[in-house]
Coordinates of C-alpha atoms in Angstrom, one line a residue:
Chain R
X11 CA 134.9 -5.7 -5.3
X12 CA 132.9 -6.7 -2.2
X13 CA 129.9 -7.4 -4.4
X14 CA 131.8 -10.2 -6.2
X15 CA 133.0 -11.7 -2.9
X16 CA 129.8 -11.6 -0.8
X17 CA 127.1 -13.9 -2.0
X18 CA 124.1 -12.6 -0.2
X19 CA 120.8 -12.6 -2.2
X20 CA 120.3 -8.8 -2.6
X21 CA 123.8 -8.6 -4.1
X22 CA 123.1 -11.4 -6.6
X23 CA 119.7 -9.8 -7.4
X24 CA 121.5 -6.5 -8.3
X25 CA 124.3 -8.3 -10.1
X26 CA 121.7 -10.1 -12.3
X27 CA 120.6 -6.8 -13.8
X28 CA 124.1 -5.8 -14.9
X29 CA 126.2 -7.4 -17.7
X30 CA 128.9 -9.7 -16.2
X31 CA 131.7 -7.5 -17.4
X32 CA 130.3 -4.6 -15.3
X33 CA 132.1 -5.8 -12.2
X34 CA 135.6 -6.2 -13.7
X35 CA 135.1 -2.9 -15.5
X36 CA 134.1 -1.1 -12.3
X37 CA 137.1 -2.6 -10.4
X38 CA 139.4 -1.4 -13.3
X39 CA 137.8 2.1 -13.1
X40 CA 138.3 2.2 -9.3
X41 CA 141.9 1.1 -9.6
X42 CA 142.5 3.8 -12.3
X43 CA 140.9 6.4 -10.1
X44 CA 143.1 5.3 -7.2
X45 CA 146.3 5.5 -9.3
X46 CA 145.3 8.9 -10.6
X47 CA 144.9 10.1 -7.0
X48 CA 148.2 8.5 -6.1
X49 CA 149.9 10.1 -9.0
X50 CA 148.6 13.6 -7.9
X51 CA 149.1 13.3 -4.1
X52 CA 152.7 12.2 -3.4
X53 CA 153.0 9.6 -0.6
X54 CA 156.7 10.6 -0.2
X55 CA 155.7 13.8 1.5
X56 CA 154.6 13.3 5.1
X57 CA 151.0 14.3 6.0
X58 CA 149.3 13.0 2.9
X59 CA 148.5 9.5 3.9
X60 CA 148.4 8.0 7.4
X61 CA 151.1 5.6 8.5
X62 CA 150.3 1.9 8.2
X63 CA 149.0 0.7 11.6
X64 CA 151.4 -2.3 11.7
X65 CA 154.4 -0.1 11.1
X66 CA 153.1 2.5 13.6
X67 CA 152.5 -0.2 16.3
X68 CA 155.7 -2.4 15.8
X69 CA 158.2 -0.1 14.0
X70 CA 158.9 -3.1 11.7
X71 CA 158.3 -3.5 8.0
X72 CA 155.7 -5.9 6.7
X73 CA 155.9 -7.3 3.1
X74 CA 153.4 -4.5 2.1
X75 CA 155.4 -1.6 3.4
X76 CA 156.3 0.9 0.7
X77 CA 153.6 -0.3 -1.7
X78 CA 151.9 3.1 -1.9
X79 CA 155.2 4.9 -2.7
X80 CA 156.1 2.1 -5.2
X81 CA 152.8 2.6 -7.0
X82 CA 153.4 6.4 -7.0
X83 CA 156.8 5.8 -8.6
X84 CA 155.1 3.5 -11.2
X85 CA 152.7 6.2 -12.2
X86 CA 155.8 8.2 -13.2
X87 CA 157.2 5.1 -15.0
X88 CA 160.0 5.1 -12.4
X89 CA 160.7 1.4 -12.2
X90 CA 164.0 1.8 -10.2
X91 CA 162.2 4.0 -7.7
X92 CA 159.4 1.5 -7.3
X93 CA 161.9 -1.4 -6.8
X94 CA 163.6 0.8 -4.1
X95 CA 160.3 1.2 -2.2
X96 CA 158.9 -2.4 -2.4
X97 CA 160.5 -4.8 -4.9
X98 CA 157.8 -7.4 -4.0
X99 CA 155.1 -5.1 -5.4
X100 CA 156.9 -4.9 -8.7
X101 CA 157.0 -8.8 -8.8
X102 CA 153.3 -9.2 -7.8
X103 CA 151.8 -6.5 -10.0
X104 CA 152.0 -8.3 -13.3
X105 CA 150.1 -11.3 -11.6
X106 CA 147.4 -8.9 -10.3
X107 CA 147.0 -7.3 -13.7
X108 CA 146.9 -10.7 -15.4
X109 CA 144.2 -12.0 -12.9
X110 CA 142.1 -8.9 -13.6
X111 CA 142.5 -9.5 -17.3
X112 CA 141.4 -13.1 -16.9
X113 CA 138.4 -12.1 -14.9
X114 CA 137.4 -9.6 -17.6
X115 CA 138.0 -12.1 -20.3
X116 CA 135.9 -14.8 -18.6
X117 CA 133.1 -12.3 -18.0
X118 CA 132.9 -11.7 -21.8
X119 CA 132.4 -15.4 -22.4
X120 CA 135.1 -15.4 -25.1
X121 CA 136.8 -18.6 -24.2
X122 CA 136.2 -21.9 -22.5
X123 CA 136.1 -21.9 -18.7
X124 CA 139.4 -22.5 -16.9
X125 CA 140.1 -26.2 -16.2
X126 CA 143.8 -25.9 -15.2
X127 CA 145.1 -25.2 -11.7
X128 CA 148.7 -24.4 -10.9
X129 CA 150.5 -27.1 -8.8
X130 CA 150.1 -26.4 -5.1
X131 CA 153.9 -26.2 -4.5
X132 CA 153.9 -22.9 -6.5
X133 CA 151.6 -21.3 -3.9
X134 CA 153.5 -22.8 -1.0
X135 CA 156.6 -21.3 -2.5
X136 CA 154.9 -17.9 -2.7
X137 CA 154.0 -18.3 1.0
X138 CA 157.6 -19.1 1.9
X139 CA 158.9 -16.2 -0.1
X140 CA 156.5 -13.8 1.6
X141 CA 157.5 -14.9 5.1
X142 CA 161.2 -14.8 4.2
X143 CA 160.8 -11.3 2.7
X144 CA 159.0 -10.2 5.9
X145 CA 162.0 -11.2 7.9
X146 CA 164.8 -10.2 5.5
X147 CA 163.6 -6.6 4.9
X148 CA 163.9 -6.0 8.7
X149 CA 167.5 -7.1 8.8
X150 CA 169.6 -3.8 8.9
X151 CA 172.3 -5.2 6.7
X152 CA 169.8 -5.9 3.9
X153 CA 167.9 -2.6 4.2
X154 CA 169.6 -1.0 1.2
X155 CA 168.0 -3.5 -1.1
X156 CA 164.8 -4.6 0.7
X157 CA 163.6 -1.9 3.1
X158 CA 161.4 1.0 1.7
X159 CA 163.7 3.7 0.5
X160 CA 166.7 1.7 2.0
X161 CA 165.9 3.0 5.5
X162 CA 166.4 0.6 8.4
X163 CA 163.2 -0.3 10.3
X164 CA 162.5 2.3 13.0
X165 CA 162.3 -0.3 15.7
X166 CA 165.9 -1.4 14.9
X167 CA 167.6 2.0 14.9
Chain H
X12 CA 134.1 -13.7 -10.1
X13 CA 132.4 -15.2 -13.1
X14 CA 134.5 -18.3 -13.1
X15 CA 133.4 -19.0 -9.5
X16 CA 129.8 -19.1 -10.4
X17 CA 129.8 -22.5 -12.0
X18 CA 128.1 -25.2 -10.0
X19 CA 130.2 -26.6 -7.1
X20 CA 132.5 -29.4 -8.0
X21 CA 130.9 -32.8 -7.3
X22 CA 132.8 -36.0 -6.9
X23 CA 132.8 -38.0 -10.1
X24 CA 130.1 -40.7 -10.3
X25 CA 130.9 -44.3 -9.7
X26 CA 132.6 -45.8 -12.8
X27 CA 133.7 -42.4 -13.9
X28 CA 137.4 -42.5 -15.0
X29 CA 139.7 -41.1 -12.5
X30 CA 140.8 -37.5 -13.1
X31 CA 139.0 -34.2 -13.2
X32 CA 135.3 -33.9 -12.6
X33 CA 133.0 -32.3 -15.2
X34 CA 133.1 -28.9 -13.5
X35 CA 136.0 -26.3 -13.6
X36 CA 138.1 -26.1 -10.4
X37 CA 136.9 -23.7 -7.7
X38 CA 138.8 -20.3 -7.5
X39 CA 141.6 -20.2 -5.0
X40 CA 141.2 -16.3 -4.7
X41 CA 145.0 -16.1 -4.7
X42 CA 144.9 -12.6 -6.2
X43 CA 142.9 -11.4 -3.2
X44 CA 145.5 -13.1 -0.9
X45 CA 148.3 -11.2 -2.7
X46 CA 146.4 -7.9 -2.6
X47 CA 145.7 -8.4 1.1
X48 CA 149.4 -9.1 1.8
X49 CA 150.6 -6.1 0.0
X50 CA 148.0 -3.5 0.8
X51 CA 146.0 -4.4 3.9
X52 CA 146.6 -6.9 6.6
X53 CA 149.5 -9.3 6.5
X54 CA 148.1 -12.0 8.9
X55 CA 144.9 -12.3 6.9
X56 CA 146.9 -12.4 3.7
X57 CA 149.1 -15.2 4.9
X58 CA 146.0 -17.2 6.0
X59 CA 144.5 -16.6 2.5
X60 CA 147.6 -17.9 0.8
X61 CA 147.4 -21.1 2.9
X62 CA 143.8 -21.7 1.8
X63 CA 144.7 -20.9 -1.8
X64 CA 147.4 -23.5 -1.7
X65 CA 144.9 -26.0 -0.2
X66 CA 142.5 -25.5 -3.0
X67 CA 145.1 -26.4 -5.6
X68 CA 146.6 -29.3 -3.6
X69 CA 143.2 -30.9 -2.7
X70 CA 141.9 -30.5 -6.3
X71 CA 145.0 -32.1 -7.6
X72 CA 144.6 -35.0 -5.2
X73 CA 141.0 -35.6 -6.2
X74 CA 139.5 -34.2 -3.0
X75 CA 137.0 -32.0 -4.8
X76 CA 134.8 -31.4 -1.7
X77 CA 137.8 -30.4 0.3
X78 CA 139.0 -28.1 -2.4
X79 CA 135.6 -26.4 -2.4
X80 CA 135.7 -26.0 1.4
X81 CA 139.1 -24.4 1.2
X82 CA 137.9 -22.1 -1.7
X83 CA 135.0 -21.0 0.5
X84 CA 137.4 -20.2 3.4
X85 CA 139.7 -18.3 1.0
X86 CA 136.6 -16.3 -0.1
X87 CA 135.7 -15.5 3.5
X88 CA 139.2 -14.4 4.3
X89 CA 139.1 -12.1 1.2
X90 CA 135.9 -10.6 2.5
X91 CA 137.1 -10.2 6.1
X92 CA 140.3 -8.6 4.7
X93 CA 138.3 -6.0 2.8
X94 CA 136.1 -5.3 5.9
X95 CA 139.2 -5.1 8.1
X96 CA 140.9 -2.6 5.7
X97 CA 137.7 -0.5 5.6
X98 CA 137.3 -0.5 9.4
X99 CA 140.9 0.3 10.1
X100 CA 140.7 3.2 7.5
X101 CA 137.5 4.6 9.2
X102 CA 139.1 4.2 12.7
X103 CA 142.2 6.0 11.5
X104 CA 140.1 8.8 10.0
X105 CA 138.2 9.2 13.3
X106 CA 141.4 9.2 15.4
X107 CA 143.0 11.8 13.1
X108 CA 140.0 14.0 13.2
X109 CA 139.8 13.7 17.0
X110 CA 143.5 14.7 17.1
X111 CA 144.5 11.6 19.0
X112 CA 146.8 10.5 16.2
X113 CA 148.6 12.9 13.9
X114 CA 149.6 12.1 10.4
X115 CA 152.5 9.7 10.2
X116 CA 156.1 10.4 10.4
X117 CA 156.5 7.5 8.0
X118 CA 154.1 7.0 5.1
X119 CA 152.8 3.5 4.4

């Protein structure tokens, strides 16, 4: 993924030798490998993955907390379990998959290049929702719906 | 990404009817901002979302140069987020191997 972001000359020289769909295909393969690992190694059991540094340092949940366990639930097609761990991931995932699909599609030169941009207020709304979600999932009264596994943030217990 | 490799947006030449220039809009890298927010480093993710919104608002206002600058900043933040995630992962690995940190009580 870094190769598509960095624009140093060696990276471009290597990229020129590969078909353009190689990068989205490689990212897809990497994601599938990660999901297979996540399906096999359960993040619900302690000791398998390290604690997120921000949770470890602050004892508060960030909008990403529970993403690993939510993805693990999704590998079992357990949508309710995923929503219990991080409902925001469930909302964001279709967009991520769509963006990857658009990347693959454009790399195959099947359609005209994109000319349309979403209005900026859509993205400002996303930002507002992310900040609100950050705050709300740390409020103990809302923990049953928004906190990972419904557990109140460690700093607030 | 392939749709970012088109030539940078240039302001329309004099006499060109108002509206979009002849090049596609620059990428706002919003998907990287969302991935950063959910899987890596929240402050970098929030900054990335701000730059993504700037790309779209500046492009819509006809500030094509400004949209391109915000796009480049969004790209840099995506890159730094990936680097930060990698470095934190390596530091964690070292601390765990050294026995300074033990594996978490809470999982991420």
